[in-house]
Coordinates of C-alpha atoms and ligand atoms in Angstrom, one line a residue:
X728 CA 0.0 0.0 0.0
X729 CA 1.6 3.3 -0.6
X730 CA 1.1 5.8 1.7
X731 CA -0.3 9.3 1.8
X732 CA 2.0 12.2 2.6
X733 CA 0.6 14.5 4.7
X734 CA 2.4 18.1 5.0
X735 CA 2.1 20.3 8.3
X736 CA 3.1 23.9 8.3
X737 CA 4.3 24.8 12.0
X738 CA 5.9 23.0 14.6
X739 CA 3.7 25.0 17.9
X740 CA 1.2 23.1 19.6
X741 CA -1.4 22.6 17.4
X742 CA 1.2 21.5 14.6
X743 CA 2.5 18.8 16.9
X744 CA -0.6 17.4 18.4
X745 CA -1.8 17.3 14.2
X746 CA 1.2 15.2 13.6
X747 CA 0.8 13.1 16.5
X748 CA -2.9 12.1 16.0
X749 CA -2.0 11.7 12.3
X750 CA 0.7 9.3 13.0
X751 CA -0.7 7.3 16.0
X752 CA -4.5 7.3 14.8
X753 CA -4.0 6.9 10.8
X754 CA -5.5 3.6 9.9
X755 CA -3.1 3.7 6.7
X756 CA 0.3 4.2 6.4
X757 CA 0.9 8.3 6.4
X758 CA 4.4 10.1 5.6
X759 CA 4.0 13.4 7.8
X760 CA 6.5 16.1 7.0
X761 CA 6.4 19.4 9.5
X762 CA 7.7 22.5 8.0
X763 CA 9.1 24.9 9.9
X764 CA 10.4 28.2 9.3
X765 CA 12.5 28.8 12.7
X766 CA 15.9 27.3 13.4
X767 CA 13.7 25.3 16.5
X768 CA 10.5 23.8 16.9
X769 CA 7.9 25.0 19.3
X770 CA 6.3 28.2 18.5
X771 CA 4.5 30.2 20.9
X772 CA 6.0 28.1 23.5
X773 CA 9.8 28.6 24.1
X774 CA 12.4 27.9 26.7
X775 CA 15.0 30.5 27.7
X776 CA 17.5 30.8 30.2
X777 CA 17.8 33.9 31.7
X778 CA 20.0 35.0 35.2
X779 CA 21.0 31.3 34.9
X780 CA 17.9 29.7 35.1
X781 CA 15.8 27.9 32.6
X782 CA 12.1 29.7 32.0
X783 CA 8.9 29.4 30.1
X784 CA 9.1 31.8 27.9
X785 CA 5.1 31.5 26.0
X786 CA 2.4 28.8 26.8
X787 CA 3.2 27.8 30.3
X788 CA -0.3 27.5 32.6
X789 CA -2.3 24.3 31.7
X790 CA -5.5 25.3 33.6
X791 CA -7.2 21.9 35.2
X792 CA -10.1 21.9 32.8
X793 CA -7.8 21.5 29.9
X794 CA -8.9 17.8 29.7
X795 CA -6.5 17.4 26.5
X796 CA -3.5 18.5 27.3
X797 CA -3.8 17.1 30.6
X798 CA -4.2 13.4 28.8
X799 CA -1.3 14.1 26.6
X800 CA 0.7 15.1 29.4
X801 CA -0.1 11.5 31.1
X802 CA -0.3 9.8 28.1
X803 CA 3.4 11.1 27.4
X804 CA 4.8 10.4 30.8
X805 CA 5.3 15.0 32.0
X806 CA 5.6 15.4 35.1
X807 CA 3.2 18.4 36.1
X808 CA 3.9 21.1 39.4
X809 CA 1.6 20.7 42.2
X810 CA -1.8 22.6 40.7
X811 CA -1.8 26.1 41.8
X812 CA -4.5 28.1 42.8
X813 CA -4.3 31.6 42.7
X814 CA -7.6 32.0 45.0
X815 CA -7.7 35.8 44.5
X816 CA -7.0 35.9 40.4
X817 CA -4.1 38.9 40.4
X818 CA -1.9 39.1 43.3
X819 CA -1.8 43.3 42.6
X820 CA -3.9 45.4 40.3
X821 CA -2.0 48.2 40.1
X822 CA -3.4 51.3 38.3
X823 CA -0.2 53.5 38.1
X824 CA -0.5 55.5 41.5
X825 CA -1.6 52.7 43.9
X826 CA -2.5 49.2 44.0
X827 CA -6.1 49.4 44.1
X828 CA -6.0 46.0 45.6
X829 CA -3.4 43.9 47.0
X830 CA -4.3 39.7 47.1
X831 CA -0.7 38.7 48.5
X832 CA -1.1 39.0 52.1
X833 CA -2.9 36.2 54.3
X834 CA -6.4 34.9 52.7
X835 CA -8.7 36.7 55.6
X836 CA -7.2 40.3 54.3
X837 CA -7.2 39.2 51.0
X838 CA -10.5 38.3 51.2
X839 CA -11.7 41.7 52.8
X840 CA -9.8 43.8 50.5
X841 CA -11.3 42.4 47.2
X842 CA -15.2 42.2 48.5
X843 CA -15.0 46.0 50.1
X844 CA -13.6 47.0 46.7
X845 CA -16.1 44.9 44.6
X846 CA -18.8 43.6 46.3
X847 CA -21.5 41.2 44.7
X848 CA -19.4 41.9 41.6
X849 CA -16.7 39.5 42.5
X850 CA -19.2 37.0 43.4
X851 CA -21.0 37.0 40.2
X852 CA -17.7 36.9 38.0
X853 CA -17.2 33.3 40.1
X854 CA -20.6 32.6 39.2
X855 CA -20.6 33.7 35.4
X856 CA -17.2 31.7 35.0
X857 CA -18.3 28.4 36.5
X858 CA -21.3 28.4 34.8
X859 CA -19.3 29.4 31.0
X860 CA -16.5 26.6 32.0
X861 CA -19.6 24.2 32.4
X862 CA -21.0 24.7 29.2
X863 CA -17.4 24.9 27.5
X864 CA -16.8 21.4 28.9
X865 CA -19.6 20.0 26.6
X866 CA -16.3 20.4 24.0
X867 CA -15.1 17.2 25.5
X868 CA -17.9 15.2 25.6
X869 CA -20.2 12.8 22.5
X870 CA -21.0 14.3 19.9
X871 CA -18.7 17.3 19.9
X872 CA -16.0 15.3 20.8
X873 CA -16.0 13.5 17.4
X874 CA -17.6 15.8 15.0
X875 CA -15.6 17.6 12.3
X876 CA -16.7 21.3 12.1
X877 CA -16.7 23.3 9.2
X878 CA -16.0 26.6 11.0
X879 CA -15.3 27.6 14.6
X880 CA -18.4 29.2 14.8
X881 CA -20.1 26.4 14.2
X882 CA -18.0 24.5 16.9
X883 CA -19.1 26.9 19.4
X884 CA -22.8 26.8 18.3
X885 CA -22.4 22.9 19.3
X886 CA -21.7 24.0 22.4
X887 CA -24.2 27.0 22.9
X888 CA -21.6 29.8 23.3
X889 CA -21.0 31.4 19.5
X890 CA -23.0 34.3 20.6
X891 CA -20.4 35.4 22.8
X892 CA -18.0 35.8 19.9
X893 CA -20.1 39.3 19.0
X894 CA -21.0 40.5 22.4
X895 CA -18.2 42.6 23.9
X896 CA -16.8 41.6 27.0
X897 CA -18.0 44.5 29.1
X898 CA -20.8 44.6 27.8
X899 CA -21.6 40.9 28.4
X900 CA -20.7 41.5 32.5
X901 CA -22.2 44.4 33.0
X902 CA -25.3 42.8 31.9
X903 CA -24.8 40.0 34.5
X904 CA -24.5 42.7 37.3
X905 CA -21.1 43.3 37.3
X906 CA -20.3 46.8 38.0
X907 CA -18.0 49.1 36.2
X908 CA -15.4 49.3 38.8
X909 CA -14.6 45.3 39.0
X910 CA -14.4 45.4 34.6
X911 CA -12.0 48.3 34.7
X912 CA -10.1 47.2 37.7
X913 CA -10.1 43.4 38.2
X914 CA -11.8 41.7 35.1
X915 CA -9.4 44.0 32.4
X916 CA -6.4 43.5 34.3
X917 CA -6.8 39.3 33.7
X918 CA -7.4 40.0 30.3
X919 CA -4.6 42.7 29.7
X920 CA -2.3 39.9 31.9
X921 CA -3.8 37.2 29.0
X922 CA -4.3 38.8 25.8
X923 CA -3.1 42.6 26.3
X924 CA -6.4 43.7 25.6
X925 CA -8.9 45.0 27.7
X926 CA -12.5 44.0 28.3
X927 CA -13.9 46.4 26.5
X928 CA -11.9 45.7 23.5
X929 CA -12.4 42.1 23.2
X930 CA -15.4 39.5 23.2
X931 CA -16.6 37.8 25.6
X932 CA -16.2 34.6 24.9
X933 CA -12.1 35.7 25.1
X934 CA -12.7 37.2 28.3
X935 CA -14.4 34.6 30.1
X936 CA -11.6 32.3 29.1
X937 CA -9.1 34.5 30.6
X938 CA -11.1 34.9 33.5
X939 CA -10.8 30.8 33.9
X940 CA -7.2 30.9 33.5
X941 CA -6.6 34.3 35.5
X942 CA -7.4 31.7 38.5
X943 CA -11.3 32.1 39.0
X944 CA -12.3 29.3 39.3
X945 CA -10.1 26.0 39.3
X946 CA -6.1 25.6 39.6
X947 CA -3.2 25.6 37.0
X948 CA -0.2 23.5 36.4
X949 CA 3.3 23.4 34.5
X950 CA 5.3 21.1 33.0
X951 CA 8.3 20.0 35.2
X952 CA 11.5 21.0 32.6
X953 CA 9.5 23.0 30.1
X954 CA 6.0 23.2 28.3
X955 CA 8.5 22.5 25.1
X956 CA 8.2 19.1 26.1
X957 CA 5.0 18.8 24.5
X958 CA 6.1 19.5 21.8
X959 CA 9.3 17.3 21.6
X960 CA 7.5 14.5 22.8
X961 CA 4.5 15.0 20.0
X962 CA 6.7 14.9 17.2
X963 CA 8.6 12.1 18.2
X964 CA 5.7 10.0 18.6
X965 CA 4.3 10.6 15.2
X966 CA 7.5 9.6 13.6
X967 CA 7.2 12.7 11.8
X968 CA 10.4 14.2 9.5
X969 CA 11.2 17.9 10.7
X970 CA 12.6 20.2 8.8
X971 CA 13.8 23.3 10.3
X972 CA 14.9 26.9 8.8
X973 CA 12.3 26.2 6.3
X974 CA 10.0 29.2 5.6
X975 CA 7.1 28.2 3.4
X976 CA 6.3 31.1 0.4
X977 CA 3.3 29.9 -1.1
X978 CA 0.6 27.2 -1.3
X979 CA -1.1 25.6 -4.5
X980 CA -3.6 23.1 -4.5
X981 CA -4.1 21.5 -8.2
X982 CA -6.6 19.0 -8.0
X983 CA -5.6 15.8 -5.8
X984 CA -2.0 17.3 -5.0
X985 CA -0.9 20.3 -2.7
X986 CA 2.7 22.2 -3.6
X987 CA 4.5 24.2 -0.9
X988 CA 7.3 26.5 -1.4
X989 CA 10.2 27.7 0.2
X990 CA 13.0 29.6 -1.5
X991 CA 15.4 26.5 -1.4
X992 CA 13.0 23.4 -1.5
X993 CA 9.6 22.5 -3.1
X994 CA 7.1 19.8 -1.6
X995 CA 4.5 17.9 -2.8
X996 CA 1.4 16.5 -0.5
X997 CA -1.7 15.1 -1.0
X998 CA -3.1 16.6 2.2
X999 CA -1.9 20.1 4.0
X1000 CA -2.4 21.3 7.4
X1001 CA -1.7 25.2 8.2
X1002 CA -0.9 25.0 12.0
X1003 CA 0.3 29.0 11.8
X1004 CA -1.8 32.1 11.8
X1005 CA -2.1 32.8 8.3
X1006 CA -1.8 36.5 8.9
X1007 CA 1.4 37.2 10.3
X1008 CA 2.6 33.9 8.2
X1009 CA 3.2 35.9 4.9
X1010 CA 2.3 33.1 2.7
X1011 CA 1.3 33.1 -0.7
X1012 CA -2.1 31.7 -1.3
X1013 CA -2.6 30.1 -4.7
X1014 CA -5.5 30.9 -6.9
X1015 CA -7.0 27.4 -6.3
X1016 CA -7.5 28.4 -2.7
X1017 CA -8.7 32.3 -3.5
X1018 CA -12.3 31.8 -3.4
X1019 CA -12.2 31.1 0.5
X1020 CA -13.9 32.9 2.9
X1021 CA -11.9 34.8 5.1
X1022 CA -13.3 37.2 7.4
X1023 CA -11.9 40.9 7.2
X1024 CA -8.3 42.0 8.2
X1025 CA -7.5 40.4 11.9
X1026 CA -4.8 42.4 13.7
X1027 CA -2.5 40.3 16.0
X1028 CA -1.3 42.1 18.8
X1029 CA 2.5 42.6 18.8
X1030 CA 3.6 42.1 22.2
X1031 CA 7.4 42.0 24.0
X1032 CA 8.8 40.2 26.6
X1033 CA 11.3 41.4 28.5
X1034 CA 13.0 39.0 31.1
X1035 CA 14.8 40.4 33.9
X1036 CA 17.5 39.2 36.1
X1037 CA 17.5 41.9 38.8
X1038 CA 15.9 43.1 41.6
X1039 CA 12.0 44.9 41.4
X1040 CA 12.2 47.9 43.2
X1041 CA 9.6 48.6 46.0
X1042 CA 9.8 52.6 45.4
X1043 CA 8.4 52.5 41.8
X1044 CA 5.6 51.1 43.5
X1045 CA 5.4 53.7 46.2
X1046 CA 6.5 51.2 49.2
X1047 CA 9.1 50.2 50.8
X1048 CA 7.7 46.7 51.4
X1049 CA 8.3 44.3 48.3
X1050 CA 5.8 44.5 45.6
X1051 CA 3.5 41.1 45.1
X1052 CA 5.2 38.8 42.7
X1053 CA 1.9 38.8 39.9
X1054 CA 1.5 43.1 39.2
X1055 CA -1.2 43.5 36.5
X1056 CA -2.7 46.8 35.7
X1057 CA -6.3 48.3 35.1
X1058 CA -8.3 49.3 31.7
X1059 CA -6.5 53.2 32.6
X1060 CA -3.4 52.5 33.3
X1061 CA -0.7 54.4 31.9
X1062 CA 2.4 52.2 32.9
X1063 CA 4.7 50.8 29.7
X1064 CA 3.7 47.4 30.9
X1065 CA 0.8 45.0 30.9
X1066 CA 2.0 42.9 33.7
X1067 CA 5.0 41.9 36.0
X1068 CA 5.4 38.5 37.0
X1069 CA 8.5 37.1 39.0
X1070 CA 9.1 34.0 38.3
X1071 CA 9.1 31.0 40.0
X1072 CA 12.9 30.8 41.3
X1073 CA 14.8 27.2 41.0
X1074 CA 16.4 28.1 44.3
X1075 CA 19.5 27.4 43.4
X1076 CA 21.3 30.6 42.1
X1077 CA 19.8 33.1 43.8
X1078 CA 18.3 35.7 41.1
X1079 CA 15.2 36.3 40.6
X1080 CA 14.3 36.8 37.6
X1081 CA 10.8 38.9 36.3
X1082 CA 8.8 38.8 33.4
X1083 CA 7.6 42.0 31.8
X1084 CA 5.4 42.3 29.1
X1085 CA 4.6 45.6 26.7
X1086 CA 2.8 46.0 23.4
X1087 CA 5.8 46.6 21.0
X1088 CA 7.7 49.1 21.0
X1089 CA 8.2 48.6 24.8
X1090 CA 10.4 50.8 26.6
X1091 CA 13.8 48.8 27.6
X1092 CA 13.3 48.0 31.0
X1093 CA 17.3 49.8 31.5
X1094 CA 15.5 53.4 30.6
X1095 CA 12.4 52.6 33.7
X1096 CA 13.1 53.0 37.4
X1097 CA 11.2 49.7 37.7
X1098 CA 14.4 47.4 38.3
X1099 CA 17.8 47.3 39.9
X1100 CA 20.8 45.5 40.3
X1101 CA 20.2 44.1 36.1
X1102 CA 22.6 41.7 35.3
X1103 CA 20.5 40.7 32.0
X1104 CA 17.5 41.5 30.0
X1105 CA 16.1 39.2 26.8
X1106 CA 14.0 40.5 25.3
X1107 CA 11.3 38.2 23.1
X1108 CA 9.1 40.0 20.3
X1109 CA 5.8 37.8 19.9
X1110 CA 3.1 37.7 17.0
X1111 CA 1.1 36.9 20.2
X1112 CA -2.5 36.7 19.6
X1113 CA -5.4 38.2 17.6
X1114 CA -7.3 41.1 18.4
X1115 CA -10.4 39.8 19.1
X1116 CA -12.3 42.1 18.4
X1117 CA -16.3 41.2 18.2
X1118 CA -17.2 38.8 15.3
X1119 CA -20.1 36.8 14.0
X1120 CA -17.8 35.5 11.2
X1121 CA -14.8 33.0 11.5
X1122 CA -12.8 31.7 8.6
X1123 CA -13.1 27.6 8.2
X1124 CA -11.1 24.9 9.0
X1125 CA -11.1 23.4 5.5
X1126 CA -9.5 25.7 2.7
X1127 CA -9.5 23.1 0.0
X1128 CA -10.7 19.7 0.0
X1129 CA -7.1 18.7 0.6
X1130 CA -5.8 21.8 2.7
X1131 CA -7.0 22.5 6.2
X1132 CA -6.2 25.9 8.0
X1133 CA -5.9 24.5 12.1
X1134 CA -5.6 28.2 13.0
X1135 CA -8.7 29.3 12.0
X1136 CA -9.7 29.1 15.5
X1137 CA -7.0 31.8 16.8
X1138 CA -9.7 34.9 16.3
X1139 CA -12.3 32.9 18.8
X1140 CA -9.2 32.1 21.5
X1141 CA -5.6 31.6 21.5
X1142 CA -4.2 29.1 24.1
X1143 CA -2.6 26.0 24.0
X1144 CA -5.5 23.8 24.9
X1145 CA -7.9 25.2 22.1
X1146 CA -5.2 24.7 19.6
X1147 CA -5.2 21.4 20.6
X1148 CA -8.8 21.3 20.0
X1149 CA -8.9 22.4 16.7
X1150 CA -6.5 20.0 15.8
X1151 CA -8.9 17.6 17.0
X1152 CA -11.2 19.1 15.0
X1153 CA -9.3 19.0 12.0
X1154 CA -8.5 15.4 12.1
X1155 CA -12.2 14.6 12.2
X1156 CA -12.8 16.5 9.3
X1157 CA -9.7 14.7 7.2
X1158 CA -11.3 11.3 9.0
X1159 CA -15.0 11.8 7.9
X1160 CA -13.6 12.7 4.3
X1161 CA -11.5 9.5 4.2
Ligands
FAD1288 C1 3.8 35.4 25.8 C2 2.7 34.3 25.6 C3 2.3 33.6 26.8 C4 1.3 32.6 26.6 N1 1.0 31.9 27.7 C5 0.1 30.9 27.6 C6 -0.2 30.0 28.7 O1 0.3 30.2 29.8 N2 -1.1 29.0 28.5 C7 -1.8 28.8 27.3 O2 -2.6 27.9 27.2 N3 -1.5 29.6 26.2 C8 -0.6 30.6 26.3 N4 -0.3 31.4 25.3 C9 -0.9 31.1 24.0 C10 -0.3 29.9 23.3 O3 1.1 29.9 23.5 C11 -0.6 29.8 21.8 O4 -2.0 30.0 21.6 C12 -0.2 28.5 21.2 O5 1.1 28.1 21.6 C13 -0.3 28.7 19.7 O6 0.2 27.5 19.1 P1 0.2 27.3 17.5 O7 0.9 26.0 17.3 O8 -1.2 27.4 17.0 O9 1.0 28.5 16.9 P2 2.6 28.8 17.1 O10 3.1 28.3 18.4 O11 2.7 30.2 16.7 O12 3.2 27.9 16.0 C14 3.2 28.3 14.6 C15 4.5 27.9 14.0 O13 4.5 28.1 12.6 C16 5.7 28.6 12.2 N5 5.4 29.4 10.9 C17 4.8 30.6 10.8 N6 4.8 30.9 9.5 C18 5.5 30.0 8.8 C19 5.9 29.8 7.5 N7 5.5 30.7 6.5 N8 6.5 28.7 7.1 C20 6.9 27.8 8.1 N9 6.6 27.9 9.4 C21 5.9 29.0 9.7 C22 6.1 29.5 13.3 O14 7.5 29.8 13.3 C23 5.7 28.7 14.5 O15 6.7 27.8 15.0 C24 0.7 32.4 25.4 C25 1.1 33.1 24.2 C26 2.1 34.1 24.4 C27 2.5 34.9 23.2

C-alpha cells in the first residue's frame, strides 16, 4: 500500500498534536512532514534561560479543565507542578499610582480587601465563569468530541456559546450585574495579563476564558522541565520528518496534489495542514485556494517580553515593602507594561528573575526605574494573539478539500488547549472525508 504524505506547516502546539494524532490514529500508512520556518520547533512556546535559570518563555499554565492536554501530558509520561491556585485571580492590580487592591497577604485580608472593593461583583464573575467553564466542557464530551466542524463558529454553536463571539466583554458583565469598577479594575487586568487587551476591546467569549485561566475558578499547572516538552515529545511519537529553517512562500492546491514552497526546496502532498496564523505567516495563497472565505483584516497584537534578572524595586511602586510577585494593571493605566510577574525561582542561584510584558515598541526595562541590580535583559518580540475584536464571522477549518487551515480558531481564543482542540477538530474532518 503506498502511503499518503501529509504536509504540516508549523511546529507550535497545534502543529504537533496534528502530527501526532496523524501518525498514531492513521488507519493507513501516512508520511507526515512538518515544515518549519524557525531554526527550533515550538512556537508560541519557548524555553529560555535567563540569570541562569531555565524559564517558560510563552504557553506555560495548563489550567485543570484543559482535559486534552492534561491526557497528553499523562499519556506522554510529563511530570506536572503541584496545581496552583491563585484563589484571588491577580496578586496586585495596580493602576499606576496605587494598588487598588493587593491579594498577597494572608487569605482573611485578602478576602476583605477584594469584597470592600467589589462587592456582589466578584461574586458574580465566580458565578458567570463556572457556569461558561460548564457549558465549554460539553467540547469534551459525544458528539462534539467527534464531529468535524466546518468553521469555529459552528463548533461553538455545538456548544451553545457562538454568541459570545459578537458581544463585547463589558458589555456581556455588566449585563450580569457586574459593576463598572470590577471590569475596569479586576476583570481587564486578567485579560490585559492574558491577551493585552482590555475588556472592553475584546469579546466575551475571550474574556471569560481569561477569566478561567486568570485563577477564577479552578487551579493551574506546569510542565516539570518545560512546556517544550510537549512538543518534543509530540513529534517524536508521530515519527514525523522535521525540517527546520524552512519558511514556506506559497501554497497551490491543483486538484488531488498540494505544492508548498520555500526559497530553497519544493514539496508535494496530498493533504496540508496550516498550524500558523495565516496572517502574520506571509504566505502566498494560490489561486485554487482564492475563493475562500476569510473574514476581514485580523490584527494580531505585537507584544514584548522582557525577562529580567535583577531586583523589582519597592519605590516605583510607592512602598518600601516588596511588591506582590503577579502586578497586573487596570483598563486606565498608563504604565509601559501589561503585567510583572516574578518568576518562580529554582532556588538554586539566587536571582530572581521577572517577566515583563509591553505592546511593542516597549520601553527597555534599563531606561524605567522599575528594576535594579540588572545583570541581563532578553527581550522576546511575539506575534502573540489576535485582536479579538467582536465577530459573528470566522474563517473555516477546510481551505481546499485537501488543505485545512488548524488556526482558523486563533480569532475565537488563543491558548494551547484550544489549539489542541482544533486540531482535533481538523483530524475529524480529514477522517470523515477519508
Ligand atoms: C507570551 C505568551 C504567553 C502565553 N501563555 C500561555 C499560557 O500560559 N497558557 C496557554 O494555554 N497559552 C498561552 N499562550 C498562547 C499559546 O502559546 C498559543 O495559543 C499557542 O502556543 C499557539 O500554538 P500554535 O501551534 O497554533 O501556533 P505557534 O506556536 O505560533 O506555531 C506556529 C509555528 O508556525 C511557524 N510558521 C509561521 N509561518 C510559517 C511559514 N511561513 N513557514 C513555516 N513555518 C511557519 C512559526 O515559526 C511557529 O513555530 C501564550 C502566548 C504568548 C505569546
Amino acid at each position: 500500500m503506498t502511503s499518503r504524505t501529509i504536509g504540516i506547516i508549523g511546529s507550535g502546539i497545534a502543529g504537533c498534536s496534528m502530527a501526532y494524532q496523524v501518525g498514531t490514529q492513521s488507519g493507513e500508512p501516512a508520511e507526515i512532514v512538518v515544515l518549519e520556518r524557525a531554526p527550533e520547533i515550538g512556537g508560541r512556546i519557548k524555553r529560555i534561560s535567563v540569570g541562569g535559570q531555565s524559564i517558560n518563555a510563552g504557553g506555560k499554565y495548563i489550567h485543570s479543565s484543559n482535559e486534552l492536554l492534561l491526557g497528553l501530558a499523562n499519556t506522554l509520561g510529563l511530570k506536572l507542578s503541584k496545581p496552583m491556585k491563585p484563589k484571588h485571580g491577580p496578586s496586585g492590580i495596580w493602576n499606576g499610582h496605587r494598588f487598588v487592591v493587593r491579594t498577597d497577604g494572608p487569605a482573611w485580608r485578602a478576602n476583605a480587601s477584594i469584597v470592600r472593593r467589589y462587592g456582589l461583583s466578584i461574586l458574580r464573575i465566580h458565578w458567570v465563569t463556572q457556569a461558561f467553564l460548564r457549558r465549554f466542557r460539553r467540547v469534551y464530551r459525544l458528539p462534539v468530541s467527534t464531529a468535524g466542524f466546518e468553521t469555529p463558529t459552528d463548533l461553538l454553536h455545538a456548544i451553545g456559546l457562538d454568541h459570545l463571539l459578537w458581544i463585547p466583554g463589558d458589555e456581556y458583565l455588566r449585563d450580569k450585574g457586574i459593576s463598572d469598577r470590577a471590569i475596569d479594575e479586576f476583570v481587564s487586568a486578567i485579560t490585559r495579563n492574558f491577551y493585552a487587551q482590555n475588556a472592553s476591546e475584546i469579546h466575551a467569549f475571550a474574556c471569560l476564558v481569561a477569566l478561567v485561566g486568570g485563577g477564577t475558578v479552578g487551579s493551574v499547572y506546569t510542565v516539570d522541565g518545560g512546556t517544550i516538552q510537549f512538543c518534543q515529545q509530540l513529534l517524536e511519537r508521530s515519527n514525523a520528518t522535521v525540517k527546520t529553517d524552512m519558511e514556506i512562500r506559497s501554497i497551490e492546491a491543483d486538484g488531488s496534489t498540494v505544492s508548498v514552497a520555500t526559497d530553497t526546496e519544493d514539496f508535494e502532498f496530498d493533504v496540508l495542514c496550516i498550524a500558523a496564523p495565516l496572517e502574520p505567516a506571509d504566505i502566498s495563497i494560490g489561486r485554487s485556494l482564492e475563493g475562500v472565505d476569510f473574514p476581514e483584516d485580523i490584527g494580531f497584537v505585537r507584544l514584548e517580553s522582557q525577562f529580567v534578572a535583577g531586583e523589582c524595586s519597592p519605590e516605583y511602586f510607592g512602598s518600601t515593602d516588596a511588591p506582590p510577585g503577579s502586578v497586573v494593571t487596570t483598563a486606565d493605566s498608563t504604565e509601559p507594561f501589561y503585567d510583572l510577574h516574578r518568576q518562580p525561582t529554582d532556588g538554586e542561584t539566587g536571582t530572581y528573575v521577572f517577566a515583563l510584558a509591553s505592546r511593542e515598541p516597549s520601553v527597555p526595562v534599563t531606561e524605567t526605574d522599575i528594576f535594579y541590580d540588572v545583570t541581563e535583559v532578553q527581550t522576546i518580540p511575539w506575534n502573540a494573539y489576535p485582536e479579538f475584536t467582536p465577530r459573528s464571522d470566522t474563517a473555516p477549518f477546510r481551505l481546499h478539500p485537501n488543505v485545512y487551515y488548524i488556526n482558523a480558531m486563533e480569532p475565537v481564543i488563543s491558548a494551547m488547549e484550544t489549539q489542541v482542540i482544533a486540531s482535533r477538530n481538523v483530524w475529524n474532518l480529514m477522517k470523515e472525508t477519508d
